[in-house]
């Protein structure tokens, strides 16, 4: 009886144990409190990289996979990658990020049917990339274009000491970069100069060097002066960024005016003598840098002495049809006028009016004087737009005739003829 009871009890226990063994415990992954924030948010690394640990426990054998869009990565590693049930400590290591983009990867821990995912994120390599860090600009100035590629928010600064001649202009942005325009002013200094443009986000700073050439500047109020024949004073106003000198031409009619006028470094006076010749004349004054690199020229032009010379001013002609020629020496444009009251008997023959200091001839036709009185006419030759003129006078004799007052005088003369015979 007892033996049968024990047998029955043992069989029941075996059935009970067997039933418990067939009912498997559910897989679990329990994250340690020190690591829970990584799984709730993410695990961040700087661009320099590094290592961090996580802790969890599981009741099943486990393993971890590292993937980025379903593919493996080489910049993020985990150790160990698998293990048995129990308390687990994993080390996650990230190499330095040399790219200019942030990168991410998903770590998946699996233990039986249990899964836990952890996102690992690494910052980009912050950078400000410039198309050039050096610009050479001519003395006259110009606009420069600077292309900036960056993954940070940056500021543009022109230091105060350079702000007087470097100015930021327009800015245009593309998908990957920003084009900045800067205006470089004309360099008024004799020496070259150097400036800077600073691009910075507070941590990263890039400096653009701007080198601008210098040189001599000599600005003249005028490069050419026209002086009348009676002479005068030429006033040359100028400005320069160097100690200049000037050189006068080897002529006796142009010289420095050392009179009572006060001279300054910006105004110089030159005296031009009267031109007694009949040709215009010209001379150059050279202003130059003593080093011989730079020079400017001032040209002084002086008009000739105006002349209008008529060889013969009075003509006496008989009562018949006459032709006269008036010889003229002049160096100005001139014109001829026959006053209206003389045009009925004086007219010009075919002739051209030209300009030069050389002889000219004007031909005129004097009509027959069929009156019994002599007559006087005039021809006026004058400079065109000039206050200079000559007058030619023409005196024409009357038509000769004998007038008898009455027939009585004629009869007496007839009767006296025989006696005379």
Short mmCIF file of C-alpha atoms in Angstrom, two decimals:
data_model
loop_
_atom_site.label_atom_id
_atom_site.label_comp_id
_atom_site.label_asym_id
_atom_site.label_seq_id
_atom_site.Cartn_x
_atom_site.Cartn_y
_atom_site.Cartn_z
CA UNK A 1 0.00 0.00 0.00
CA UNK A 2 2.69 2.42 0.98
CA UNK A 3 4.74 1.34 -1.97
CA UNK A 4 1.86 2.05 -4.33
CA UNK A 5 1.38 5.54 -2.79
CA UNK A 6 4.99 6.45 -3.24
CA UNK A 7 4.94 5.31 -6.83
CA UNK A 8 1.87 7.39 -7.55
CA UNK A 9 3.43 10.47 -5.82
CA UNK A 10 6.66 10.22 -7.75
CA UNK A 11 4.81 9.93 -11.05
CA UNK A 12 2.74 13.00 -10.18
CA UNK A 13 5.85 15.02 -9.35
CA UNK A 14 7.48 13.96 -12.58
CA UNK A 15 4.42 15.03 -14.54
CA UNK A 16 4.41 18.37 -12.68
CA UNK A 17 8.10 19.00 -13.38
CA UNK A 18 7.66 17.96 -16.96
CA UNK A 19 4.77 20.40 -17.35
CA UNK A 20 6.79 23.28 -15.93
CA UNK A 21 9.70 22.47 -18.20
CA UNK A 22 7.49 22.61 -21.26
CA UNK A 23 6.28 26.20 -20.30
CA UNK A 24 9.38 28.42 -21.36
CA UNK A 25 10.05 31.74 -19.57
CA UNK A 26 9.48 34.91 -21.87
CA UNK A 27 12.65 36.65 -23.10
CA UNK A 28 13.43 39.93 -21.37
CA UNK A 29 15.96 42.74 -21.77
CA UNK A 30 16.13 45.11 -18.86
CA UNK A 31 18.09 48.34 -19.34
CA UNK A 32 20.13 49.55 -16.39
CA UNK A 33 19.07 52.90 -14.93
CA UNK A 34 22.48 54.42 -15.81
CA UNK A 35 21.87 53.70 -19.50
CA UNK A 36 18.14 54.27 -19.85
CA UNK A 37 18.56 57.86 -21.17
CA UNK A 38 20.52 56.59 -24.19
CA UNK A 39 17.67 54.34 -25.22
CA UNK A 40 15.01 56.97 -24.57
CA UNK A 41 16.86 59.63 -26.61
CA UNK A 42 20.16 58.76 -28.28
CA UNK A 43 23.85 58.40 -27.60
CA UNK A 44 25.77 61.47 -28.89
CA UNK A 45 29.43 61.69 -29.79
CA UNK A 46 31.46 64.75 -30.79
CA UNK A 47 33.28 64.87 -34.12
CA UNK A 48 36.44 63.71 -32.32
CA UNK A 49 34.78 60.35 -31.43
CA UNK A 50 35.35 58.29 -28.26
CA UNK A 51 33.83 55.41 -26.24
CA UNK A 52 30.81 54.99 -23.95
CA UNK A 53 29.28 52.03 -22.09
CA UNK A 54 25.77 50.74 -21.58
CA UNK A 55 24.49 48.13 -19.12
CA UNK A 56 21.52 45.78 -19.33
CA UNK A 57 20.42 42.33 -18.19
CA UNK A 58 18.64 39.59 -20.06
CA UNK A 59 17.38 36.11 -19.39
CA UNK A 60 18.37 34.83 -22.78
CA UNK A 61 21.48 34.62 -24.86
CA UNK A 62 21.91 37.92 -26.74
CA UNK A 63 23.65 39.57 -29.67
CA UNK A 64 23.96 43.10 -31.08
CA UNK A 65 24.01 44.33 -34.68
CA UNK A 66 25.32 47.63 -36.01
CA UNK A 67 23.75 48.94 -39.23
CA UNK A 68 23.21 52.16 -41.15
CA UNK A 69 20.28 51.97 -43.56
CA UNK A 70 20.56 48.21 -43.43
CA UNK A 71 24.29 48.16 -44.12
CA UNK A 72 27.26 47.76 -41.83
CA UNK A 73 29.49 50.66 -40.82
CA UNK A 74 33.12 50.92 -39.94
CA UNK A 75 33.12 54.05 -37.81
CA UNK A 76 31.07 52.58 -34.94
CA UNK A 77 32.07 49.32 -33.19
CA UNK A 78 30.64 47.41 -30.21
CA UNK A 79 32.43 45.06 -27.82
CA UNK A 80 31.41 42.37 -27.07
CA UNK A 81 28.96 41.64 -29.85
CA UNK A 82 27.17 38.67 -28.20
CA UNK A 83 26.88 36.76 -24.91
CA UNK A 84 24.87 34.59 -22.56
CA UNK A 85 22.01 35.55 -20.28
CA UNK A 86 22.85 37.68 -17.30
CA UNK A 87 24.17 41.17 -16.60
CA UNK A 88 25.91 42.70 -19.60
CA UNK A 89 28.21 45.72 -20.08
CA UNK A 90 28.84 46.88 -23.67
CA UNK A 91 31.47 49.33 -24.88
CA UNK A 92 30.48 51.47 -27.92
CA UNK A 93 33.39 53.13 -29.72
CA UNK A 94 33.18 55.83 -32.45
CA UNK A 95 36.11 57.02 -34.59
CA UNK A 96 36.72 60.65 -35.46
CA UNK A 97 34.37 62.24 -38.02
CA UNK A 98 36.43 63.95 -40.71
CA UNK A 99 33.40 64.70 -42.88
CA UNK A 100 31.30 67.84 -42.80
CA UNK A 101 28.05 65.94 -42.20
CA UNK A 102 26.51 64.48 -39.05
CA UNK A 103 26.27 60.66 -39.10
CA UNK A 104 23.96 58.19 -37.34
CA UNK A 105 23.68 54.43 -36.81
CA UNK A 106 21.13 52.12 -35.11
CA UNK A 107 22.31 49.45 -32.64
CA UNK A 108 19.87 46.55 -32.20
CA UNK A 109 20.11 44.25 -29.14
CA UNK A 110 18.22 40.98 -29.54
CA UNK A 111 17.65 38.31 -26.89
CA UNK A 112 15.22 35.67 -28.09
CA UNK A 113 12.12 37.57 -29.14
CA UNK A 114 13.09 40.68 -27.15
CA UNK A 115 14.57 43.67 -28.99
CA UNK A 116 15.98 47.02 -27.87
CA UNK A 117 17.24 49.71 -30.25
CA UNK A 118 19.79 52.39 -29.54
CA UNK A 119 20.56 55.32 -31.87
CA UNK A 120 24.17 56.50 -31.96
CA UNK A 121 24.78 60.00 -33.43
CA UNK A 122 28.06 61.77 -34.15
CA UNK A 123 28.51 65.48 -34.91
CA UNK A 124 29.99 66.64 -38.17
CA UNK A 125 33.46 68.09 -38.48
CA UNK A 126 32.64 71.80 -38.16
CA UNK A 127 34.31 73.80 -40.91
CA UNK A 128 34.33 77.07 -42.80
CA UNK A 129 35.77 76.49 -46.25
CA UNK A 130 36.80 79.50 -48.37
CA UNK A 131 37.40 79.66 -52.10
CA UNK A 132 40.54 81.68 -51.38
CA UNK A 133 42.29 83.17 -48.38
CA UNK A 134 44.38 85.67 -50.36
CA UNK A 135 43.41 88.35 -52.86
CA UNK A 136 45.73 90.74 -54.68
CA UNK A 137 43.99 93.91 -55.83
CA UNK A 138 45.32 96.63 -58.15
CA UNK A 139 45.80 100.18 -57.00
CA UNK A 140 42.58 101.27 -58.73
CA UNK A 141 40.50 98.90 -56.58
CA UNK A 142 37.92 96.32 -57.65
CA UNK A 143 35.24 93.92 -56.43
CA UNK A 144 36.31 90.52 -55.12
CA UNK A 145 34.12 87.42 -54.85
CA UNK A 146 34.53 85.09 -51.87
CA UNK A 147 32.76 81.71 -51.84
CA UNK A 148 32.07 80.31 -48.37
CA UNK A 149 31.09 76.69 -47.68
CA UNK A 150 30.17 75.98 -44.07
CA UNK A 151 28.10 73.75 -41.82
CA UNK A 152 28.02 76.30 -39.00
CA UNK A 153 26.49 79.73 -38.61
CA UNK A 154 29.23 82.27 -39.11
CA UNK A 155 29.68 86.02 -39.00
CA UNK A 156 31.64 88.27 -41.36
CA UNK A 157 33.84 90.91 -39.76
CA UNK A 158 35.97 93.62 -41.32
CA UNK A 159 38.29 94.93 -38.60
CA UNK A 160 37.88 98.63 -37.88
CA UNK A 161 41.32 99.57 -39.18
CA UNK A 162 40.42 98.19 -42.62
CA UNK A 163 36.78 99.30 -42.75
CA UNK A 164 37.67 102.55 -44.46
CA UNK A 165 38.65 100.82 -47.71
CA UNK A 166 37.16 97.29 -47.58
CA UNK A 167 33.35 97.16 -47.75
CA UNK A 168 31.01 94.18 -47.79
CA UNK A 169 28.58 94.21 -50.67
CA UNK A 170 25.96 91.74 -51.83
CA UNK A 171 25.54 88.12 -50.75
CA UNK A 172 23.95 85.27 -52.69
CA UNK A 173 23.30 81.76 -51.42
CA UNK A 174 23.29 78.49 -53.32
CA UNK A 175 22.42 75.01 -52.06
CA UNK A 176 25.94 74.36 -50.80
CA UNK A 177 27.65 77.73 -50.42
CA UNK A 178 27.32 81.48 -50.14
CA UNK A 179 29.01 84.00 -52.42
CA UNK A 180 30.11 87.19 -50.68
CA UNK A 181 31.09 90.34 -52.56
CA UNK A 182 33.52 92.92 -51.20
CA UNK A 183 34.42 96.30 -52.70
CA UNK A 184 38.03 97.42 -52.42
CA UNK A 185 38.46 101.20 -52.78
CA UNK A 186 41.10 102.98 -54.80
CA UNK A 187 44.39 103.12 -52.92
CA UNK A 188 45.38 106.76 -52.56
CA UNK A 189 48.61 105.90 -50.74
CA UNK A 190 51.96 105.64 -52.44
CA UNK A 191 52.72 102.42 -50.52
CA UNK A 192 50.87 99.13 -50.85
CA UNK A 193 48.51 98.12 -48.06
CA UNK A 194 47.21 94.95 -46.43
CA UNK A 195 43.79 94.26 -44.94
CA UNK A 196 41.78 91.38 -43.50
CA UNK A 197 38.30 89.90 -43.68
CA UNK A 198 37.43 87.55 -40.79
CA UNK A 199 34.91 84.69 -41.12
CA UNK A 200 34.14 83.07 -37.76
CA UNK A 201 31.50 81.17 -35.76
CA UNK A 202 33.24 81.84 -32.45
CA UNK A 203 35.17 78.58 -32.48
CA UNK A 204 36.37 78.32 -36.06
CA UNK A 205 38.02 81.38 -37.59
CA UNK A 206 39.22 81.86 -41.13
CA UNK A 207 41.11 85.00 -42.20
CA UNK A 208 41.12 86.36 -45.75
CA UNK A 209 44.13 88.52 -46.58
CA UNK A 210 43.69 91.41 -49.03
CA UNK A 211 46.83 92.90 -50.54
CA UNK A 212 46.44 96.08 -52.58
CA UNK A 213 49.12 97.71 -54.68
CA UNK A 214 50.10 101.33 -54.16
CA UNK A 215 51.68 103.85 -56.48
CA UNK A 216 52.04 107.44 -57.48
CA UNK A 217 48.89 109.52 -57.85
CA UNK A 218 49.05 112.93 -59.46
CA UNK A 219 45.68 114.47 -60.21
CA UNK A 220 45.73 117.60 -62.37
CA UNK A 221 42.79 119.95 -62.63
CA UNK A 222 43.52 120.18 -66.37
CA UNK A 223 46.01 118.60 -68.73
CA UNK A 224 45.72 121.30 -71.37
CA UNK A 225 45.61 125.09 -71.18
CA UNK A 226 44.86 127.49 -74.06
CA UNK A 227 46.34 130.96 -73.77
CA UNK A 228 45.59 133.95 -76.06
CA UNK A 229 48.30 135.63 -78.13
CA UNK A 230 48.72 138.47 -75.64
CA UNK A 231 49.87 136.00 -72.98
CA UNK A 232 48.66 135.43 -69.45
CA UNK A 233 49.00 133.17 -66.43
CA UNK A 234 48.45 129.43 -66.30
CA UNK A 235 47.23 128.17 -62.93
CA UNK A 236 47.87 124.47 -62.38
CA UNK A 237 45.91 122.91 -59.50
CA UNK A 238 47.05 119.44 -58.52
CA UNK A 239 47.10 116.88 -55.75
CA UNK A 240 49.64 114.15 -55.19
CA UNK A 241 50.54 111.40 -52.76
CA UNK A 242 54.29 111.86 -53.30
CA UNK A 243 56.83 114.66 -53.32
CA UNK A 244 56.76 115.63 -56.98
CA UNK A 245 58.98 117.81 -59.12
CA UNK A 246 58.32 119.59 -62.40
CA UNK A 247 60.37 120.28 -65.50
CA UNK A 248 59.86 123.28 -67.80
CA UNK A 249 60.50 123.04 -71.54
CA UNK A 250 63.47 124.84 -73.09
CA UNK A 251 61.50 127.84 -74.38
CA UNK A 252 61.77 131.50 -73.46
CA UNK A 253 58.05 132.29 -73.44
CA UNK A 254 56.95 129.96 -70.60
CA UNK A 255 58.38 130.22 -67.08
CA UNK A 256 57.51 129.83 -63.42
CA UNK A 257 55.69 132.86 -62.03
CA UNK A 258 57.71 134.04 -59.03
CA UNK A 259 55.56 137.11 -58.52
CA UNK A 260 53.54 138.13 -55.53
CA UNK A 261 51.17 135.18 -55.69
CA UNK A 262 51.54 132.74 -52.84
CA UNK A 263 52.50 129.26 -53.94
CA UNK A 264 51.30 126.07 -52.30
CA UNK A 265 51.95 122.40 -52.84
CA UNK A 266 48.62 122.21 -54.66
CA UNK A 267 48.69 125.32 -56.89
CA UNK A 268 51.50 126.51 -59.17
CA UNK A 269 51.46 129.53 -61.48
CA UNK A 270 53.25 129.81 -64.82
CA UNK A 271 53.68 132.98 -66.85
CA UNK A 272 53.14 132.94 -70.62
CA UNK A 273 54.65 135.81 -72.61
CA UNK A 274 52.94 137.60 -75.48
CA UNK A 275 53.19 135.81 -78.82
CA UNK A 276 54.52 138.29 -81.38
CA UNK A 277 54.73 135.66 -84.09
CA UNK A 278 52.12 134.72 -86.63
CA UNK A 279 52.18 131.02 -85.76
CA UNK A 280 50.62 129.35 -82.73
CA UNK A 281 52.93 127.52 -80.34
CA UNK A 282 52.82 124.77 -77.78
CA UNK A 283 54.98 123.47 -74.90
CA UNK A 284 54.77 120.76 -72.23
CA UNK A 285 55.40 120.97 -68.49
CA UNK A 286 56.28 117.58 -66.98
CA UNK A 287 55.38 116.72 -63.37
CA UNK A 288 57.13 113.61 -62.14
CA UNK A 289 58.03 111.31 -59.29
CA UNK A 290 61.78 111.72 -58.55
CA UNK A 291 62.10 107.94 -58.56
CA UNK A 292 61.28 108.07 -62.25
CA UNK A 293 58.32 105.69 -62.05
CA UNK A 294 55.43 108.11 -62.59
CA UNK A 295 54.86 111.34 -64.51
CA UNK A 296 52.07 113.54 -65.90
CA UNK A 297 52.18 116.18 -68.62
CA UNK A 298 50.53 119.59 -68.87
CA UNK A 299 50.31 121.11 -72.36
CA UNK A 300 50.22 124.88 -72.82
CA UNK A 301 48.91 126.07 -76.20
CA UNK A 302 49.21 129.72 -77.21
CA UNK A 303 47.41 131.32 -80.14
CA UNK A 304 49.29 133.19 -82.82
CA UNK A 305 49.25 136.95 -83.16
CA UNK A 306 46.20 137.71 -85.25
CA UNK A 307 47.07 139.51 -88.46
CA UNK A 308 45.07 140.87 -91.36
CA UNK A 309 47.32 142.90 -93.71
CA UNK A 310 46.02 144.45 -96.95
CA UNK A 311 48.80 145.35 -99.38
CA UNK A 312 46.95 148.30 -100.99
CA UNK A 313 44.17 150.16 -99.26
CA UNK A 314 43.38 152.75 -101.97
CA UNK A 315 42.68 152.18 -105.64
CA UNK A 316 42.14 154.86 -108.37
CA UNK A 317 40.52 153.68 -111.57
CA UNK A 318 39.18 155.37 -114.68
CA UNK A 319 35.53 155.54 -115.68
CA UNK A 320 35.69 152.43 -117.83
CA UNK A 321 35.27 148.76 -116.86
CA UNK A 322 38.09 147.79 -114.47
CA UNK A 323 39.42 144.79 -112.63
CA UNK A 324 41.38 145.10 -109.40
CA UNK A 325 43.08 142.55 -107.15
CA UNK A 326 43.42 143.04 -103.40
CA UNK A 327 46.36 141.13 -101.88
CA UNK A 328 45.88 139.98 -98.27
CA UNK A 329 48.22 138.44 -95.71
CA UNK A 330 46.42 136.84 -92.75
CA UNK A 331 46.51 133.93 -90.31
CA UNK A 332 42.88 134.05 -89.29
CA UNK A 333 39.64 133.22 -90.92
CA UNK A 334 38.29 136.30 -92.61
CA UNK A 335 35.31 137.47 -94.56
CA UNK A 336 34.71 140.22 -97.11
CA UNK A 337 31.82 142.68 -97.21
CA UNK A 338 30.80 145.21 -99.86
CA UNK A 339 28.40 147.70 -98.27
CA UNK A 340 24.99 147.74 -99.95
CA UNK A 341 25.35 151.23 -101.41
CA UNK A 342 28.34 150.10 -103.52
CA UNK A 343 27.11 146.74 -104.74
CA UNK A 344 25.65 148.28 -107.91
CA UNK A 345 29.10 148.95 -109.32
CA UNK A 346 31.55 146.86 -107.22
CA UNK A 347 31.31 143.08 -107.14
CA UNK A 348 33.63 140.22 -106.27
CA UNK A 349 34.99 137.95 -108.93
CA UNK A 350 35.31 134.18 -108.39
CA UNK A 351 37.62 133.59 -105.44
CA UNK A 352 37.94 131.32 -102.37
CA UNK A 353 38.32 132.36 -98.76
CA UNK A 354 40.75 130.15 -96.81
CA UNK A 355 42.83 130.42 -93.68
CA UNK A 356 46.60 130.49 -93.15
CA UNK A 357 49.37 132.97 -92.64
CA UNK A 358 50.13 133.40 -96.33
CA UNK A 359 49.17 135.72 -99.18
CA UNK A 360 45.68 135.70 -100.64
CA UNK A 361 44.14 137.60 -103.51
CA UNK A 362 40.60 138.86 -103.84
CA UNK A 363 39.53 139.91 -107.32
CA UNK A 364 36.87 142.55 -107.94
CA UNK A 365 35.07 143.94 -110.99
CA UNK A 366 34.54 147.71 -111.16
CA UNK A 367 31.73 148.59 -113.54
CA UNK A 368 31.96 151.46 -116.04
CA UNK A 369 31.09 154.83 -114.61
CA UNK A 370 28.63 156.35 -117.07
CA UNK A 371 27.93 159.33 -114.88
CA UNK A 372 29.62 162.67 -115.06
CA UNK A 373 30.72 162.56 -111.41
CA UNK A 374 33.49 160.60 -109.82
CA UNK A 375 32.54 158.10 -107.16
CA UNK A 376 34.12 156.47 -104.12
CA UNK A 377 33.33 152.97 -102.79
CA UNK A 378 34.58 150.74 -100.01
CA UNK A 379 35.35 147.07 -99.48
CA UNK A 380 35.58 145.83 -95.88
CA UNK A 381 37.78 142.84 -95.04
CA UNK A 382 37.51 141.64 -91.41
CA UNK A 383 38.47 138.71 -89.26
CA UNK A 384 35.72 136.20 -88.68
CA UNK A 385 34.78 136.40 -85.00
CA UNK A 386 37.82 138.65 -84.49
CA UNK A 387 37.98 142.31 -83.65
CA UNK A 388 40.28 143.13 -86.56
CA UNK A 389 39.44 144.66 -89.97
CA UNK A 390 40.82 146.60 -92.95
CA UNK A 391 39.02 148.94 -95.40
CA UNK A 392 39.90 149.17 -99.10
CA UNK A 393 38.85 152.43 -100.80
CA UNK A 394 38.13 152.59 -104.54
CA UNK A 395 37.88 155.95 -106.29
CA UNK A 396 36.58 155.90 -109.85
CA UNK A 397 36.84 158.84 -112.23
CA UNK A 398 33.80 160.43 -113.82
CA UNK A 399 32.80 160.07 -117.49
CA UNK A 400 34.53 163.04 -119.32
CA UNK A 401 32.27 165.47 -121.35
CA UNK A 402 31.99 169.12 -122.74
CA UNK A 403 28.72 170.97 -122.14
CA UNK A 404 27.57 174.04 -124.32
CA UNK A 405 25.27 176.44 -122.49
CA UNK A 406 23.39 177.90 -125.56
CA UNK A 407 23.24 178.12 -129.38
CA UNK A 408 24.29 181.79 -129.28
CA UNK A 409 27.70 180.81 -128.01
CA UNK A 410 27.95 178.24 -130.73
CA UNK A 411 27.02 180.80 -133.53
CA UNK A 412 29.55 183.33 -132.39
CA UNK A 413 32.17 180.66 -132.47
CA UNK A 414 31.14 179.73 -135.98
CA UNK A 415 31.28 183.35 -137.26
CA UNK A 416 34.72 183.87 -135.89
CA UNK A 417 36.15 180.95 -137.79
CA UNK A 418 36.86 182.83 -141.14
CA UNK A 419 38.65 185.60 -139.41
CA UNK A 420 40.83 183.09 -137.80
CA UNK A 421 41.53 181.64 -141.20
#
